[in-house]
Amino acid sequence: MIKITFPDNSVREYEATTTAGQIAASISPSLRKKCVAAKLDGETYELNRPIQADAHLELITNDNEAAMPVLNHSTAHLMAQAIKRLYPDAKFGVGPAIEEGFYYDFDTEEKVTDEDLTKIEKMMSNIASEALEITRKEITREEAKALFVNDAYKLELIEAIEEGEMITVYEQGEFADLCAGGHVTNTKEIKFFKLLTVAGAYWRGDSNNKMLTRIYGYAAFSQKDVAAYLEILQERKERDHKKLGKELEIFTLNPLSGLGFPILLPNGATIRKQIARYVTELEEDYGFQHVFTPVIGSVDLYKTSGHWELYKEDNFPPIELDHEALFLRPMSCPHHMLVYGSKMRSYRDLPIRLAEEVIQHRYEASGALTGLERVRAMTLTDAHLFVRPDQIKQEFAHCLKMIHQAVEDFGIEIAYYSLSLRDPEDKEKYHDDDAMWIKAETMLAEVLDENGIDYVPMTGEAAFYGPKLDIQIKTALGHDLTLSTIQLDFLLPQRFELSYIDENGEKVTPVVIHRGFISTYERLLAYLIELYKGAFPMWLAPTQVTIIPVNNNYHSEYVAEIVARLKKHRIRFNLDDREEKLGYKIRESQTKKVPMLIVIGDKEVESKTINVRRYGQDDQQTLALEEFVTTILDEIANKSR
Ligand code: TSB
Ligand code: ZN
């Protein structure tokens, strides 16, 4: 007999080799019906897998989050089986459940495209209705190698399994897969799914390997849930900054400009200018001084800082001219070190906060380049603070406060805070000084605790010079990106032999805080386009008001008066006096997501009023001209959303 403990701590006894499915059925048939899998001492267990020993058991019903990866993983197998039937030469890589749905990587002679997805789905449904039992088998390494003798990728995976680790396969009909589980127990349990896209993926994520075909899919426990997910996907696509950026004429990508070098169009440039003004003013308020430094420096500068060695691969190669070697910078820190070092500093001068809109270049992998989100030429709202050791915490909090101010003003949604730490094993990337790292990491964790920041520790994500706090955002397409960053650095000031004279007349090395304010303009813009779905708030909108006269001849005088008022206050407007139908012009203003649209007709001219239609709202508002202007100015000043 075995003792099974349930989540409510009740204990029941069963025959050894009873399955979780039988246990569920013994409690109630309706519970059994809802069960998808079980957790046995935390490990996912199939409902048809015999339980051999005493354990804690949690039944996973189909309304439980934990059921989704099980179902999706089984659907991945089902898809692989369907592919194998349709493409007998198919060789399979890996096919896991992911945060949303599943994928499977495979290789076929014949190219598989989006057009083939329906065919594969049909075959999946056929196999599902064959009601094949899904069974788990423990096998030896030799058996595994024999079973997958024709599958080079699976053989590689078998090689990678550590000695002594259990090897299992899951079988359903003629199909078997090397897999750790857990799964549903029968293909007929897989009823509602959709194959989404075909993509390419390098075997083991390595670009030196063969590119495999990857199909993404999604399975759920009802047709309604699948449909709801497809709707979310559609919504995300609509939000995608690449799509909106084109439609709203914010930026353009042209191969002649080079991969990863987007061009900001006038609308994008206007938004960027507003952000730049905001950043500059806030920095002035927070006691930063601005500097201008060149985009290129001598190779020696980056050898001194250490960027050279580390970034060789990720950068544009140096330019060699007249015995001089120059380097297109990936970061501005070395230049800011030179600014600090340009004169003697006393302890009374610190903190010194140097800020700049830094133009920098990084040779990002071509596969990683995404619209404005990840580019090769970027402008970072950067700063380096030179502080005394006793000022670290206060200055760190100062930067954090400023970032939080911006987060509020833009309405940014922080996904999470990452405390990015070094990987102590990685001696190549990280400066080898345990004491320094321990000091910096401990101090950073303390500051975060003191400021009540809940963070996720991330090993191996630190900069080469020190640990950092990264503020992470999520893009419409689900990319996890760093927006703001505050980094603690004991290394670069040492490398540049920077110092200040302390109270006792002694030379002391300052500490540097690197502060990436609200990312690069490129990434911020990508994020904001998605956040606002292209409908920028008044203070950022490229065009703030569209003016449409009903009749150019009769209404032009009043329109001229309005225009003069708007110009006086630098309100950005578009006077649409083209000889087009009124309805057409109104619709066009709406597709451009202009926050305010005013139509001027006889009534407005007579009463000297303005009829305002706001983007996304049905009702209209009548305002006196003066009121109209102050409404806009208030919204700009308050950054209303
Ligand atoms: C903060 N030296 C520091 C600086 O002082 C630094 O460069 N840090 S960084 O490497 O983390 O980059 C700063 C920010 O630039 C990142 O947080 C990210 O928001 C943004 N960024 C980095 N790479 C790219 C890229 N390829 N495209 C767009 N933005 C990027
Ligand atoms: Zn820096």
XYZ file of C-alpha atoms and ligand atoms in Angstrom:
672
model
C 0.000 0.000 0.000
C 1.101 3.610 -0.570
C 0.155 6.751 1.347
C -1.007 9.668 -0.775
C -1.109 13.114 0.824
C -3.457 15.650 -0.767
C -3.017 19.456 -0.850
C -5.417 19.821 2.114
C -3.052 17.489 4.039
C -5.568 14.656 4.145
C -3.972 11.243 3.617
C -5.441 8.213 1.891
C -4.043 4.745 1.224
C -4.020 3.035 -2.177
C -2.615 -0.114 -3.733
C 0.916 0.437 -5.030
C 0.886 1.175 -8.817
C -2.447 2.962 -8.584
C -2.470 5.866 -11.048
C -3.446 9.482 -10.420
C -6.274 8.962 -12.922
C -7.681 6.103 -10.829
C -7.323 8.163 -7.667
C -9.214 11.054 -9.270
C -11.965 8.671 -10.469
C -12.274 7.190 -6.980
C -12.916 10.672 -5.595
C -15.512 11.554 -8.231
C -16.069 10.786 -11.915
C -16.588 14.461 -12.671
C -13.227 15.287 -11.122
C -11.598 12.584 -13.249
C -13.151 14.152 -16.329
C -11.614 17.532 -15.574
C -8.172 16.123 -14.776
C -5.352 16.648 -17.268
C -2.332 15.494 -15.314
C -0.993 15.422 -11.779
C 1.905 16.721 -9.775
C 3.604 14.101 -7.671
C 5.984 15.659 -5.164
C 6.101 18.629 -7.528
C 6.946 16.569 -10.631
C 4.431 16.475 -13.479
C 2.987 12.972 -13.732
C 0.713 11.495 -16.362
C -2.654 10.298 -15.143
C -1.888 6.783 -16.449
C 1.521 6.496 -14.824
C 1.604 4.065 -11.871
C 2.564 5.584 -8.530
C 5.078 3.390 -6.723
C 5.665 5.082 -3.374
C 4.235 7.450 -0.773
C 3.896 10.951 -2.187
C 2.172 14.305 -2.162
C -0.347 14.441 -4.957
C -1.935 17.424 -6.627
C -4.440 16.803 -9.381
C -4.199 19.289 -12.234
C -7.620 20.080 -13.634
C -8.195 21.852 -16.944
C -8.973 25.151 -15.218
C -5.521 25.152 -13.616
C -2.703 27.205 -15.259
C -0.397 24.212 -14.895
C -2.570 22.207 -17.303
C -1.710 24.465 -20.253
C 1.942 23.443 -20.721
C 0.955 19.781 -20.450
C -1.694 20.097 -23.133
C 0.547 22.226 -25.333
C 3.485 19.883 -25.016
C 1.265 16.980 -26.043
C -0.023 19.031 -28.951
C 3.585 19.568 -30.052
C 4.002 15.783 -30.155
C 0.752 15.432 -32.043
C 1.989 17.958 -34.590
C 5.305 16.126 -34.970
C 3.449 12.886 -35.569
C 1.310 14.587 -38.212
C 4.394 16.063 -39.874
C 6.055 12.662 -39.896
C 3.034 11.166 -41.630
C 2.980 13.933 -44.213
C 6.747 14.233 -44.648
C 8.243 10.807 -43.926
C 11.801 12.164 -44.236
C 11.252 14.671 -41.396
C 13.927 14.802 -38.697
C 13.017 16.411 -35.423
C 14.869 18.761 -33.086
C 13.106 19.919 -29.938
C 9.435 20.682 -29.401
C 8.596 22.184 -26.025
C 5.613 23.951 -24.524
C 6.422 27.650 -24.162
C 4.887 30.509 -22.209
C 2.130 30.729 -24.793
C 1.558 27.524 -26.712
C 4.278 25.331 -28.174
C 6.616 24.851 -31.107
C 8.469 22.033 -32.798
C 11.703 22.318 -34.814
C 12.232 19.925 -37.684
C 13.994 19.405 -40.941
C 12.439 18.230 -44.201
C 13.675 17.973 -47.747
C 10.532 19.713 -49.035
C 10.074 23.272 -47.796
C 7.194 23.683 -45.357
C 5.403 27.035 -45.487
C 2.393 28.773 -43.945
C 0.260 27.294 -46.738
C 0.921 23.826 -45.356
C -0.403 24.559 -41.882
C -4.031 23.668 -42.679
C -2.943 20.327 -44.081
C -0.926 19.600 -40.936
C -3.815 20.673 -38.711
C -6.145 18.295 -40.541
C -3.751 15.424 -40.054
C -3.471 16.314 -36.371
C -7.247 16.155 -35.998
C -7.251 12.762 -37.705
C -4.654 11.388 -35.330
C -6.483 12.909 -32.375
C -9.647 11.085 -33.368
C -7.737 7.811 -33.679
C -7.673 8.047 -29.874
C -4.122 6.776 -29.505
C -3.021 6.126 -25.969
C 0.058 8.119 -24.936
C 2.400 6.013 -22.857
C 5.643 6.690 -21.059
C 8.555 4.262 -21.204
C 11.885 4.312 -19.391
C 14.677 3.088 -21.631
C 18.454 2.687 -21.525
C 20.861 4.884 -23.451
C 21.501 2.035 -25.913
C 17.811 1.522 -26.511
C 17.376 5.240 -27.049
C 20.218 5.331 -29.581
C 18.744 2.367 -31.424
C 15.288 3.903 -31.459
C 16.507 7.210 -32.903
C 19.253 5.805 -35.087
C 17.946 7.769 -38.089
C 17.442 11.019 -36.196
C 20.742 12.876 -36.004
C 19.302 15.670 -33.857
C 17.739 13.296 -31.347
C 21.026 11.383 -31.166
C 22.757 14.627 -30.295
C 20.219 15.236 -27.566
C 20.763 11.717 -26.214
C 24.526 12.384 -26.129
C 23.840 15.480 -24.032
C 21.886 13.571 -21.382
C 24.085 13.098 -18.366
C 25.215 9.653 -17.279
C 22.827 8.231 -14.710
C 19.940 10.470 -15.712
C 16.709 8.696 -16.594
C 15.878 8.543 -20.318
C 12.209 8.353 -21.256
C 10.226 8.146 -24.480
C 6.565 8.857 -25.040
C 4.746 6.734 -27.568
C 1.469 7.230 -29.361
C 0.657 4.818 -32.176
C 3.607 4.593 -34.586
C 5.216 7.746 -33.180
C 7.749 7.919 -30.358
C 9.545 10.931 -28.982
C 12.467 11.395 -26.651
C 10.861 13.420 -23.897
C 10.781 14.008 -20.161
C 6.969 14.563 -20.110
C 4.341 15.239 -18.755
C 1.562 14.609 -21.134
C -2.117 13.973 -21.487
C -2.909 10.272 -21.747
C -4.652 10.043 -25.089
C -4.523 11.967 -28.362
C -8.313 12.375 -28.236
C -7.854 14.822 -25.350
C -6.350 17.284 -27.821
C -9.366 18.923 -29.410
C -8.804 22.652 -29.711
C -5.669 24.023 -31.274
C -4.341 26.270 -34.012
C -1.044 26.295 -35.846
C 0.168 29.868 -36.022
C 3.320 30.449 -38.026
C 6.270 28.857 -39.730
C 9.661 30.330 -38.815
C 13.311 29.405 -39.085
C 15.409 28.445 -36.063
C 19.027 27.349 -35.911
C 19.598 23.934 -34.418
C 20.471 24.549 -30.739
C 20.166 28.311 -31.336
C 23.624 28.421 -32.920
C 23.960 30.312 -36.205
C 26.783 27.961 -37.262
C 24.264 25.120 -37.315
C 21.617 24.222 -39.818
C 18.460 26.317 -39.943
C 15.482 24.136 -39.046
C 11.808 24.814 -39.693
C 9.874 25.837 -36.597
C 6.106 25.750 -36.387
C 4.430 27.603 -33.543
C 1.010 26.597 -32.307
C -1.443 27.046 -29.491
C -3.770 24.604 -27.792
C -6.464 25.191 -25.177
C -9.337 23.366 -23.490
C -12.082 25.070 -25.457
C -12.629 26.586 -28.865
C -13.523 29.807 -27.095
C -10.107 29.984 -25.427
C -8.313 29.385 -28.727
C -10.377 32.121 -30.368
C -9.664 34.513 -27.490
C -5.944 33.854 -27.860
C -6.067 34.479 -31.613
C -7.770 37.771 -30.862
C -4.978 38.738 -28.481
C -2.458 37.891 -31.205
C -4.358 40.052 -33.663
C -4.438 42.897 -31.149
C -0.689 42.619 -30.652
C -0.097 42.677 -34.388
C -2.166 45.837 -34.623
C -0.007 47.361 -31.930
C 3.308 46.288 -33.439
C 5.424 49.418 -33.772
C 6.775 48.289 -37.140
C 3.273 48.274 -38.587
C 2.112 51.487 -36.897
C 5.432 53.229 -37.513
C 4.918 52.769 -41.225
C 1.226 53.662 -41.286
C 1.745 56.784 -39.206
C 4.883 57.786 -41.119
C 7.071 57.742 -38.032
C 10.051 55.855 -39.447
C 11.171 53.983 -42.504
C 13.530 51.096 -43.128
C 15.407 51.160 -46.393
C 18.022 48.587 -47.366
C 20.127 51.415 -48.800
C 20.355 52.874 -45.314
C 21.837 49.597 -44.100
C 20.409 46.863 -41.881
C 19.573 48.208 -38.451
C 19.704 51.859 -39.469
C 16.128 53.104 -39.443
C 15.352 56.622 -40.579
C 13.056 58.866 -38.561
C 10.543 60.674 -40.765
C 9.288 64.164 -39.828
C 6.570 62.731 -37.532
C 9.105 60.569 -35.720
C 11.538 63.453 -35.491
C 8.838 65.673 -33.979
C 8.037 63.134 -31.281
C 11.732 62.654 -30.597
C 12.252 66.397 -30.226
C 9.511 66.580 -27.583
C 11.068 63.701 -25.683
C 14.509 65.294 -25.955
C 13.202 68.561 -24.567
C 11.561 66.719 -21.698
C 14.745 64.775 -20.912
C 16.988 67.831 -21.049
C 14.746 69.860 -18.752
C 14.310 67.064 -16.239
C 18.068 66.534 -16.187
C 18.600 70.208 -15.501
C 16.066 70.007 -12.673
C 17.894 67.020 -11.226
C 21.285 68.723 -11.245
C 22.874 67.205 -14.336
C 25.331 69.076 -16.540
C 25.345 68.415 -20.271
C 28.386 67.651 -22.378
C 28.953 66.884 -26.048
C 31.450 64.210 -26.974
C 32.374 62.653 -30.351
C 30.967 59.412 -31.739
C 34.466 58.240 -32.623
C 37.442 57.927 -30.319
C 40.941 56.521 -30.532
C 41.263 52.778 -30.118
C 43.537 53.538 -27.165
C 40.658 55.188 -25.350
C 38.678 51.938 -25.485
C 41.717 49.856 -24.652
C 42.059 51.933 -21.494
C 38.445 51.389 -20.551
C 38.383 47.714 -21.464
C 35.553 48.079 -23.994
C 37.933 47.235 -26.815
C 38.731 43.686 -25.786
C 35.180 42.813 -24.883
C 33.263 44.441 -27.635
C 35.478 43.596 -30.590
C 32.941 41.105 -31.911
C 29.892 43.266 -31.326
C 31.228 46.405 -32.940
C 32.056 47.938 -36.233
C 35.716 47.365 -37.007
C 38.140 50.207 -36.337
C 39.010 52.778 -38.963
C 42.723 52.965 -39.665
C 44.041 56.174 -41.234
C 47.443 57.891 -41.214
C 48.765 55.548 -38.505
C 45.807 56.401 -36.347
C 43.262 53.798 -35.235
C 39.788 55.100 -34.561
C 36.767 53.368 -33.154
C 33.038 53.953 -33.548
C 31.957 53.916 -29.934
C 29.468 51.452 -28.474
C 29.231 53.530 -25.268
C 30.154 56.969 -24.062
C 31.584 56.103 -20.650
C 35.225 56.461 -21.747
C 34.588 59.974 -23.058
C 32.840 60.982 -19.861
C 35.843 59.687 -17.898
C 37.941 62.125 -19.928
C 35.562 64.945 -19.044
C 35.927 64.191 -15.347
C 39.688 63.859 -15.684
C 40.014 67.191 -17.469
C 40.660 69.008 -14.187
C 41.415 68.519 -10.498
C 38.367 67.618 -8.438
C 37.729 68.124 -4.756
C 35.387 66.126 -2.519
C 33.224 69.250 -2.374
C 32.633 69.087 -6.168
C 31.044 65.644 -5.974
C 28.612 64.370 -7.065
C 29.323 65.428 -10.643
C 26.512 64.346 -12.931
C 27.400 64.394 -16.634
C 24.588 63.822 -19.107
C 24.506 63.588 -22.870
C 22.341 62.407 -25.746
C 24.888 59.854 -26.810
C 25.080 58.641 -30.398
C 26.572 55.162 -30.343
C 26.850 52.096 -32.577
C 26.714 48.403 -31.892
C 27.012 45.622 -34.405
C 23.965 43.712 -33.200
C 23.346 40.294 -34.775
C 21.277 40.771 -37.919
C 18.666 38.282 -36.694
C 18.120 40.355 -33.541
C 17.452 43.643 -35.336
C 13.837 44.710 -34.863
C 12.371 47.942 -36.228
C 13.310 50.709 -33.829
C 13.519 48.357 -30.903
C 16.954 46.919 -31.548
C 19.126 48.887 -33.946
C 22.770 49.363 -34.846
C 22.886 53.163 -34.573
C 21.220 54.636 -31.517
C 21.016 57.706 -29.337
C 21.013 56.995 -25.619
C 19.813 59.429 -22.978
C 22.925 58.667 -21.022
C 24.668 59.969 -17.921
C 27.632 59.152 -15.748
C 27.640 60.275 -12.142
C 30.966 60.607 -10.361
C 30.357 60.172 -6.664
C 32.133 59.696 -3.349
C 31.647 56.264 -1.763
C 29.380 57.820 0.882
C 27.148 59.228 -1.885
C 26.482 56.016 -3.797
C 23.147 55.183 -2.238
C 21.801 58.702 -2.314
C 22.785 59.187 -5.968
C 21.432 55.823 -6.967
C 18.110 56.757 -5.373
C 18.296 60.131 -7.122
C 18.525 58.405 -10.527
C 15.775 56.002 -9.594
C 13.472 58.815 -8.575
C 14.063 60.558 -11.867
C 13.331 57.402 -13.841
C 10.137 56.856 -11.862
C 9.096 60.401 -12.680
C 9.490 59.638 -16.393
C 7.714 56.290 -16.009
C 4.754 58.189 -14.591
C 4.834 61.006 -17.156
C 4.859 58.631 -20.128
C 2.615 56.024 -18.494
C 5.279 53.356 -18.993
C 4.295 49.897 -17.729
C 7.262 48.288 -15.996
C 7.286 44.510 -16.498
C 9.799 43.868 -13.702
C 13.062 45.050 -12.166
C 16.124 42.943 -12.855
C 19.117 42.982 -10.539
C 21.722 42.049 -13.107
C 24.646 40.256 -11.497
C 27.904 38.862 -12.790
C 28.408 35.187 -13.467
C 31.366 34.421 -11.155
C 32.351 31.560 -13.496
C 32.701 33.884 -16.473
C 36.223 35.196 -15.963
C 36.433 36.347 -19.561
C 33.643 38.893 -19.435
C 33.915 39.992 -15.836
C 36.815 41.828 -14.315
C 38.380 39.349 -11.907
C 38.131 41.011 -8.515
C 35.802 39.134 -6.162
C 35.985 41.731 -3.402
C 34.951 44.508 -5.782
C 32.029 42.539 -7.166
C 30.778 41.429 -3.780
C 30.929 45.002 -2.516
C 29.101 46.424 -5.537
C 26.446 43.709 -5.673
C 25.751 43.846 -1.947
C 25.457 47.608 -2.029
C 23.100 47.531 -5.008
C 20.833 44.959 -3.368
C 20.769 47.140 -0.247
C 19.781 50.260 -2.171
C 16.978 48.358 -3.875
C 15.697 47.042 -0.563
C 15.880 50.501 0.968
C 13.830 51.862 -1.936
C 11.281 49.087 -1.685
C 12.044 47.688 -5.138
C 11.082 44.060 -5.747
C 13.599 42.615 -8.162
C 14.460 39.439 -10.007
C 18.161 38.518 -9.623
C 19.663 37.692 -13.034
C 23.068 36.027 -13.064
C 25.363 36.836 -15.981
C 23.457 39.969 -16.983
C 25.819 42.503 -15.345
C 27.970 44.883 -17.395
C 31.658 43.969 -17.505
C 32.397 46.803 -15.092
C 29.679 46.215 -12.532
C 26.200 45.096 -11.490
C 23.085 46.980 -12.566
C 19.450 47.538 -11.961
C 17.588 47.073 -15.235
C 14.026 48.203 -15.665
C 12.368 45.773 -18.035
C 9.459 46.296 -20.371
C 7.507 43.908 -22.574
C 6.823 44.728 -26.208
C 3.589 44.005 -28.068
C 5.173 40.929 -29.595
C 6.332 39.768 -26.183
C 10.019 40.750 -26.280
C 11.532 41.351 -22.871
C 13.711 44.481 -23.145
C 15.684 46.791 -20.908
C 14.383 50.325 -20.841
C 16.203 52.092 -18.030
C 19.391 51.018 -16.338
C 21.419 52.177 -13.332
C 24.837 50.618 -13.020
C 27.429 50.670 -10.295
C 31.049 50.833 -11.398
C 34.247 50.707 -9.336
C 36.352 49.667 -12.309
C 36.439 52.363 -15.006
C 37.435 55.240 -12.675
C 40.334 53.047 -11.571
C 41.333 52.263 -15.168
C 41.340 55.975 -15.999
C 43.152 56.798 -12.748
C 40.494 59.305 -11.796
C 40.629 60.932 -8.393
C 39.450 63.697 -6.145
C 41.102 65.257 -3.135
C 39.323 64.347 0.093
C 39.015 66.311 3.378
C 42.484 65.175 4.435
C 44.135 66.203 1.197
C 44.390 62.554 0.088
C 43.742 61.331 -3.452
C 40.682 59.066 -3.621
C 39.150 57.223 -6.589
C 35.517 58.198 -7.239
C 32.777 55.666 -7.945
C 30.829 55.896 -11.212
C 27.103 55.355 -11.678
C 26.065 54.778 -15.307
C 22.509 55.846 -15.898
C 20.577 54.981 -19.034
C 17.549 57.184 -18.459
C 14.692 56.005 -20.653
C 16.693 53.923 -23.070
C 17.671 55.089 -26.513
C 15.244 57.300 -28.416
C 14.860 54.435 -30.847
C 13.766 51.860 -28.295
C 11.638 54.305 -26.332
C 9.860 55.366 -29.493
C 9.205 51.743 -30.449
C 7.777 51.144 -26.998
C 5.633 54.287 -26.926
C 4.129 53.603 -30.347
C 2.925 50.272 -28.990
C 1.900 51.612 -25.593
C -0.296 54.315 -27.138
C -1.270 52.208 -30.166
C -0.026 55.147 -32.232
C -2.431 57.606 -30.591
C 0.154 59.819 -28.930
C -0.933 62.077 -26.083
C -1.233 65.760 -26.890
C 2.248 66.720 -25.669
C 3.967 64.185 -27.935
C 1.627 63.999 -30.933
C 3.360 64.979 -34.201
C 0.183 66.800 -35.240
C -1.933 68.003 -32.341
C -4.902 69.469 -34.214
C -6.394 68.988 -37.658
C -8.410 71.959 -38.904
C -10.971 71.307 -41.600
C -12.885 74.282 -43.030
C -16.245 73.200 -44.450
C -15.810 75.720 -47.230
C -12.430 77.260 -47.953
C -13.942 80.447 -49.393
C -16.495 81.260 -46.740
C -14.609 80.241 -43.644
C -11.032 81.229 -44.359
C -11.016 84.395 -42.333
C -11.930 82.712 -39.063
C -9.604 79.821 -39.882
C -6.776 82.339 -40.284
C -7.556 83.690 -36.843
C -7.413 80.196 -35.329
C -4.179 79.420 -37.148
C -2.563 82.597 -35.812
C -3.506 81.620 -32.263
C -2.125 78.119 -32.623
C 1.104 79.381 -34.176
C 1.602 81.834 -31.365
C 1.575 78.941 -28.879
C 3.577 76.602 -31.092
C 0.681 74.164 -31.265
C 1.300 71.698 -34.091
C -1.607 71.734 -36.522
C -2.499 70.599 -39.991
C -4.839 72.838 -41.961
C -6.565 70.490 -44.359
C -7.967 72.881 -46.988
C -7.699 70.432 -49.858
C -10.700 70.317 -52.193
C -11.794 66.933 -50.882
C -15.058 65.722 -49.377
C -15.483 66.631 -45.711
C -16.154 63.007 -44.706
C -12.981 61.864 -46.427
C -10.864 64.454 -44.638
C -12.380 63.585 -41.267
C -11.661 59.890 -41.768
C -8.104 60.612 -42.812
C -7.436 62.673 -39.696
C -8.743 59.743 -37.672
C -6.481 57.210 -39.354
C -3.555 59.484 -38.501
C -4.718 59.393 -34.867
C -4.509 63.162 -34.452
C -5.754 63.942 -30.906
C -8.070 66.793 -31.919
C -10.064 67.491 -35.037
C -11.947 70.743 -35.556
C -14.405 71.392 -38.334
C -15.145 75.049 -39.089
C -18.499 75.878 -40.671
C -21.019 78.724 -40.660
C -22.107 78.091 -37.089
C -18.555 78.270 -35.736
C -17.767 81.427 -37.723
C -20.882 83.155 -36.444
C -20.470 82.223 -32.795
C -16.639 82.319 -32.799
C -16.542 78.843 -31.335
C -14.731 75.643 -32.085
C -16.325 72.267 -32.565
C -13.905 69.675 -31.193
C -13.880 65.954 -31.950
C -11.318 64.009 -29.986
C -9.617 60.959 -31.363
C -11.373 57.804 -30.229
C -14.431 59.606 -28.822
C -17.847 59.864 -30.421
C -19.244 62.977 -28.780
C -18.243 66.471 -29.824
C -17.610 69.513 -27.731
C -18.163 73.203 -28.456
C -15.556 75.549 -27.019
C -14.849 79.241 -27.305
C -11.632 79.881 -29.239
C -9.734 80.947 -26.124
C -10.984 77.961 -24.163
C -9.913 75.674 -26.976
C -6.362 77.019 -26.904
C -6.049 76.773 -23.116
C -7.424 73.214 -23.172
C -4.640 72.171 -25.515
C -1.983 74.056 -23.567
C -3.168 72.470 -20.304
C -3.025 69.009 -21.801
C 0.492 69.641 -23.044
C 1.607 71.012 -19.688
C 0.007 68.142 -17.760
C 1.129 65.500 -20.229
C -2.478 64.247 -20.137
C -3.156 60.886 -21.633
C 23.935 53.514 -19.273
N 27.390 52.584 -20.447
C 26.024 52.368 -20.114
C 25.274 53.683 -20.006
O 26.045 54.622 -19.301
C 25.373 51.500 -21.214
O 25.626 51.689 -22.386
N 24.531 50.572 -20.824
S 23.758 49.535 -21.774
O 24.693 48.812 -22.556
O 22.900 48.775 -20.928
O 22.871 50.327 -22.789
C 21.999 51.306 -22.314
C 20.623 51.145 -22.898
O 20.637 51.278 -24.309
C 19.994 49.798 -22.670
O 19.465 49.724 -21.386
C 18.919 49.756 -23.741
O 17.757 50.393 -23.255
C 19.524 50.590 -24.859
N 20.040 49.762 -25.977
C 21.076 48.909 -25.912
N 21.271 48.305 -27.107
C 20.340 48.813 -27.948
C 20.019 48.590 -29.326
N 20.720 47.743 -30.074
N 18.981 49.274 -29.869
C 18.268 50.146 -29.120
N 18.528 50.389 -27.829
C 19.543 49.738 -27.235
Zn 28.209 54.112 -19.316
